[in-house]
Amino acid sequence: MGPYAAFVWSSFGIVAAVMILLALQSWLGRQRDIRQLRQLEELMGGGEKTPQADQGNGQEG
């Protein structure tokens, strides 16, 4: 690489560090959002349960 080695490797290191920080920030944000969602669900009484599809045998009556 000659005289460009310092530039190339430092650029590679900076990009790797930024990618790691972005992944960490995304993971921490997701954990925060999950925690907040659970708190809101507890406040609202557990949240609405979605209705299940009818599991009958197809006969009415």
Tab-separated table of N, CA and C in Angstrom:
chain	number	residue	atom	x	y	z
A	1	MET	N	0.821	-1.193	0.000
A	1	MET	CA	0.000	0.000	0.000
A	1	MET	C	0.859	1.248	0.000
A	2	GLY	N	2.069	1.105	0.384
A	2	GLY	CA	2.983	2.228	0.346
A	2	GLY	C	2.579	3.361	1.265
A	3	PRO	N	2.611	4.568	0.741
A	3	PRO	CA	2.340	5.733	1.585
A	3	PRO	C	0.867	5.880	1.982
A	4	TYR	N	0.011	5.093	1.393
A	4	TYR	CA	-1.422	5.222	1.677
A	4	TYR	C	-1.910	4.287	2.790
A	5	ALA	N	-1.044	3.448	3.299
A	5	ALA	CA	-1.450	2.448	4.294
A	5	ALA	C	-2.080	3.091	5.525
A	6	ALA	N	-1.494	4.152	6.015
A	6	ALA	CA	-2.033	4.798	7.218
A	6	ALA	C	-3.443	5.332	6.957
A	7	PHE	N	-3.658	5.908	5.804
A	7	PHE	CA	-4.983	6.427	5.462
A	7	PHE	C	-5.992	5.289	5.320
A	8	VAL	N	-5.606	4.234	4.615
A	8	VAL	CA	-6.518	3.116	4.366
A	8	VAL	C	-6.901	2.431	5.673
A	9	TRP	N	-5.924	2.090	6.503
A	9	TRP	CA	-6.216	1.364	7.740
A	9	TRP	C	-6.951	2.228	8.757
A	10	SER	N	-6.619	3.503	8.818
A	10	SER	CA	-7.357	4.363	9.754
A	10	SER	C	-8.803	4.548	9.279
A	11	SER	N	-9.009	4.659	7.985
A	11	SER	CA	-10.372	4.766	7.450
A	11	SER	C	-11.155	3.489	7.729
A	12	PHE	N	-10.514	2.357	7.542
A	12	PHE	CA	-11.152	1.076	7.827
A	12	PHE	C	-11.537	0.990	9.301
A	13	GLY	N	-10.652	1.402	10.183
A	13	GLY	CA	-10.926	1.374	11.617
A	13	GLY	C	-12.067	2.295	12.003
A	14	ILE	N	-12.111	3.474	11.414
A	14	ILE	CA	-13.188	4.426	11.714
A	14	ILE	C	-14.534	3.864	11.257
A	15	VAL	N	-14.577	3.301	10.063
A	15	VAL	CA	-15.825	2.724	9.550
A	15	VAL	C	-16.273	1.559	10.427
A	16	ALA	N	-15.348	0.701	10.824
A	16	ALA	CA	-15.696	-0.431	11.688
A	16	ALA	C	-16.244	0.063	13.023
A	17	ALA	N	-15.615	1.080	13.608
A	17	ALA	CA	-16.077	1.620	14.890
A	17	ALA	C	-17.468	2.229	14.757
A	18	VAL	N	-17.712	2.958	13.682
A	18	VAL	CA	-19.028	3.572	13.474
A	18	VAL	C	-20.097	2.496	13.301
A	19	MET	N	-19.785	1.445	12.556
A	19	MET	CA	-20.760	0.370	12.360
A	19	MET	C	-21.082	-0.332	13.679
A	20	ILE	N	-20.079	-0.558	14.504
A	20	ILE	CA	-20.305	-1.177	15.814
A	20	ILE	C	-21.159	-0.267	16.683
A	21	LEU	N	-20.859	1.022	16.684
A	21	LEU	CA	-21.644	1.964	17.481
A	21	LEU	C	-23.094	2.043	17.005
A	22	LEU	N	-23.316	2.014	15.703
A	22	LEU	CA	-24.685	2.037	15.178
A	22	LEU	C	-25.459	0.778	15.570
A	23	ALA	N	-24.800	-0.371	15.497
A	23	ALA	CA	-25.459	-1.614	15.900
A	23	ALA	C	-25.794	-1.581	17.385
A	24	LEU	N	-24.871	-1.106	18.202
A	24	LEU	CA	-25.103	-1.010	19.642
A	24	LEU	C	-26.236	-0.038	19.949
A	25	GLN	N	-26.241	1.095	19.274
A	25	GLN	CA	-27.296	2.087	19.482
A	25	GLN	C	-28.661	1.513	19.087
A	26	SER	N	-28.721	0.780	17.995
A	26	SER	CA	-29.979	0.168	17.566
A	26	SER	C	-30.457	-0.854	18.586
A	27	TRP	N	-29.553	-1.685	19.077
A	27	TRP	CA	-29.919	-2.708	20.057
A	27	TRP	C	-30.407	-2.074	21.355
A	28	LEU	N	-29.695	-1.056	21.834
A	28	LEU	CA	-30.103	-0.377	23.067
A	28	LEU	C	-31.452	0.321	22.887
A	29	GLY	N	-31.673	0.927	21.730
A	29	GLY	CA	-32.953	1.571	21.452
A	29	GLY	C	-34.088	0.567	21.429
A	30	ARG	N	-33.835	-0.601	20.876
A	30	ARG	CA	-34.859	-1.648	20.845
A	30	ARG	C	-35.184	-2.103	22.258
A	31	GLN	N	-34.169	-2.289	23.081
A	31	GLN	CA	-34.403	-2.697	24.467
A	31	GLN	C	-35.220	-1.641	25.212
A	32	ARG	N	-34.902	-0.383	24.973
A	32	ARG	CA	-35.646	0.711	25.609
A	32	ARG	C	-37.102	0.702	25.160
A	33	ASP	N	-37.317	0.503	23.862
A	33	ASP	CA	-38.681	0.491	23.329
A	33	ASP	C	-39.484	-0.690	23.870
A	34	ILE	N	-38.864	-1.850	23.994
A	34	ILE	CA	-39.549	-3.015	24.550
A	34	ILE	C	-39.934	-2.752	25.997
A	35	ARG	N	-39.023	-2.187	26.766
A	35	ARG	CA	-39.305	-1.869	28.170
A	35	ARG	C	-40.456	-0.870	28.273
A	36	GLN	N	-40.442	0.148	27.420
A	36	GLN	CA	-41.503	1.155	27.434
A	36	GLN	C	-42.841	0.537	27.019
A	37	LEU	N	-42.832	-0.344	26.030
A	37	LEU	CA	-44.058	-1.003	25.597
A	37	LEU	C	-44.649	-1.840	26.725
A	38	ARG	N	-43.814	-2.574	27.442
A	38	ARG	CA	-44.308	-3.381	28.567
A	38	ARG	C	-44.915	-2.502	29.650
A	39	GLN	N	-44.280	-1.371	29.925
A	39	GLN	CA	-44.819	-0.457	30.933
A	39	GLN	C	-46.178	0.086	30.496
A	40	LEU	N	-46.297	0.453	29.226
A	40	LEU	CA	-47.569	0.967	28.722
A	40	LEU	C	-48.656	-0.110	28.747
A	41	GLU	N	-48.288	-1.337	28.405
A	41	GLU	CA	-49.266	-2.421	28.441
A	41	GLU	C	-49.753	-2.665	29.864
A	42	GLU	N	-48.859	-2.580	30.845
A	42	GLU	CA	-49.263	-2.742	32.241
A	42	GLU	C	-50.198	-1.611	32.663
A	43	LEU	N	-49.899	-0.404	32.214
A	43	LEU	CA	-50.753	0.737	32.537
A	43	LEU	C	-52.153	0.580	31.951
A	44	MET	N	-52.218	0.018	30.763
A	44	MET	CA	-53.499	-0.112	30.065
A	44	MET	C	-54.214	-1.415	30.423
A	45	GLY	N	-53.725	-2.136	31.379
A	45	GLY	CA	-54.390	-3.364	31.790
A	45	GLY	C	-54.002	-4.578	30.975
A	46	GLY	N	-52.803	-4.622	30.502
A	46	GLY	CA	-52.343	-5.797	29.774
A	46	GLY	C	-52.540	-5.732	28.279
A	47	GLY	N	-53.161	-4.699	27.798
A	47	GLY	CA	-53.350	-4.569	26.359
A	47	GLY	C	-54.511	-5.406	25.863
A	48	GLU	N	-54.958	-5.113	24.692
A	48	GLU	CA	-56.077	-5.827	24.084
A	48	GLU	C	-55.552	-7.133	23.506
A	49	LYS	N	-56.271	-8.189	23.749
A	49	LYS	CA	-55.925	-9.473	23.155
A	49	LYS	C	-56.606	-9.552	21.796
A	50	THR	N	-55.880	-10.022	20.810
A	50	THR	CA	-56.474	-10.142	19.482
A	50	THR	C	-57.384	-11.361	19.464
A	51	PRO	N	-58.546	-11.245	18.845
A	51	PRO	CA	-59.471	-12.382	18.824
A	51	PRO	C	-58.889	-13.524	17.998
A	52	GLN	N	-59.057	-14.732	18.494
A	52	GLN	CA	-58.573	-15.908	17.778
A	52	GLN	C	-59.616	-16.324	16.750
A	53	ALA	N	-59.158	-16.920	15.688
A	53	ALA	CA	-60.077	-17.424	14.665
A	53	ALA	C	-60.894	-18.570	15.253
A	54	ASP	N	-62.124	-18.718	14.775
A	54	ASP	CA	-62.992	-19.789	15.248
A	54	ASP	C	-62.364	-21.130	14.885
A	55	GLN	N	-62.197	-21.975	15.869
A	55	GLN	CA	-61.577	-23.277	15.643
A	55	GLN	C	-62.624	-24.398	15.598
A	56	GLY	N	-63.857	-24.036	15.288
A	56	GLY	CA	-64.950	-25.005	15.264
A	56	GLY	C	-64.797	-26.018	14.144
A	57	ASN	N	-65.772	-26.944	14.093
A	57	ASN	CA	-65.718	-27.997	13.082
A	57	ASN	C	-66.493	-27.645	11.813
A	58	GLY	N	-66.984	-26.421	11.738
A	58	GLY	CA	-67.674	-25.981	10.542
A	58	GLY	C	-69.171	-26.172	10.588
A	59	GLN	N	-69.666	-26.790	11.640
A	59	GLN	CA	-71.106	-27.004	11.771
A	59	GLN	C	-71.690	-25.946	12.689
A	60	GLU	N	-72.826	-25.420	12.282
A	60	GLU	CA	-73.494	-24.432	13.127
A	60	GLU	C	-74.484	-25.128	14.033
A	61	GLY	N	-74.716	-24.520	15.180
A	61	GLY	CA	-75.805	-24.976	15.875
A	61	GLY	C	-75.810	-25.550	17.150
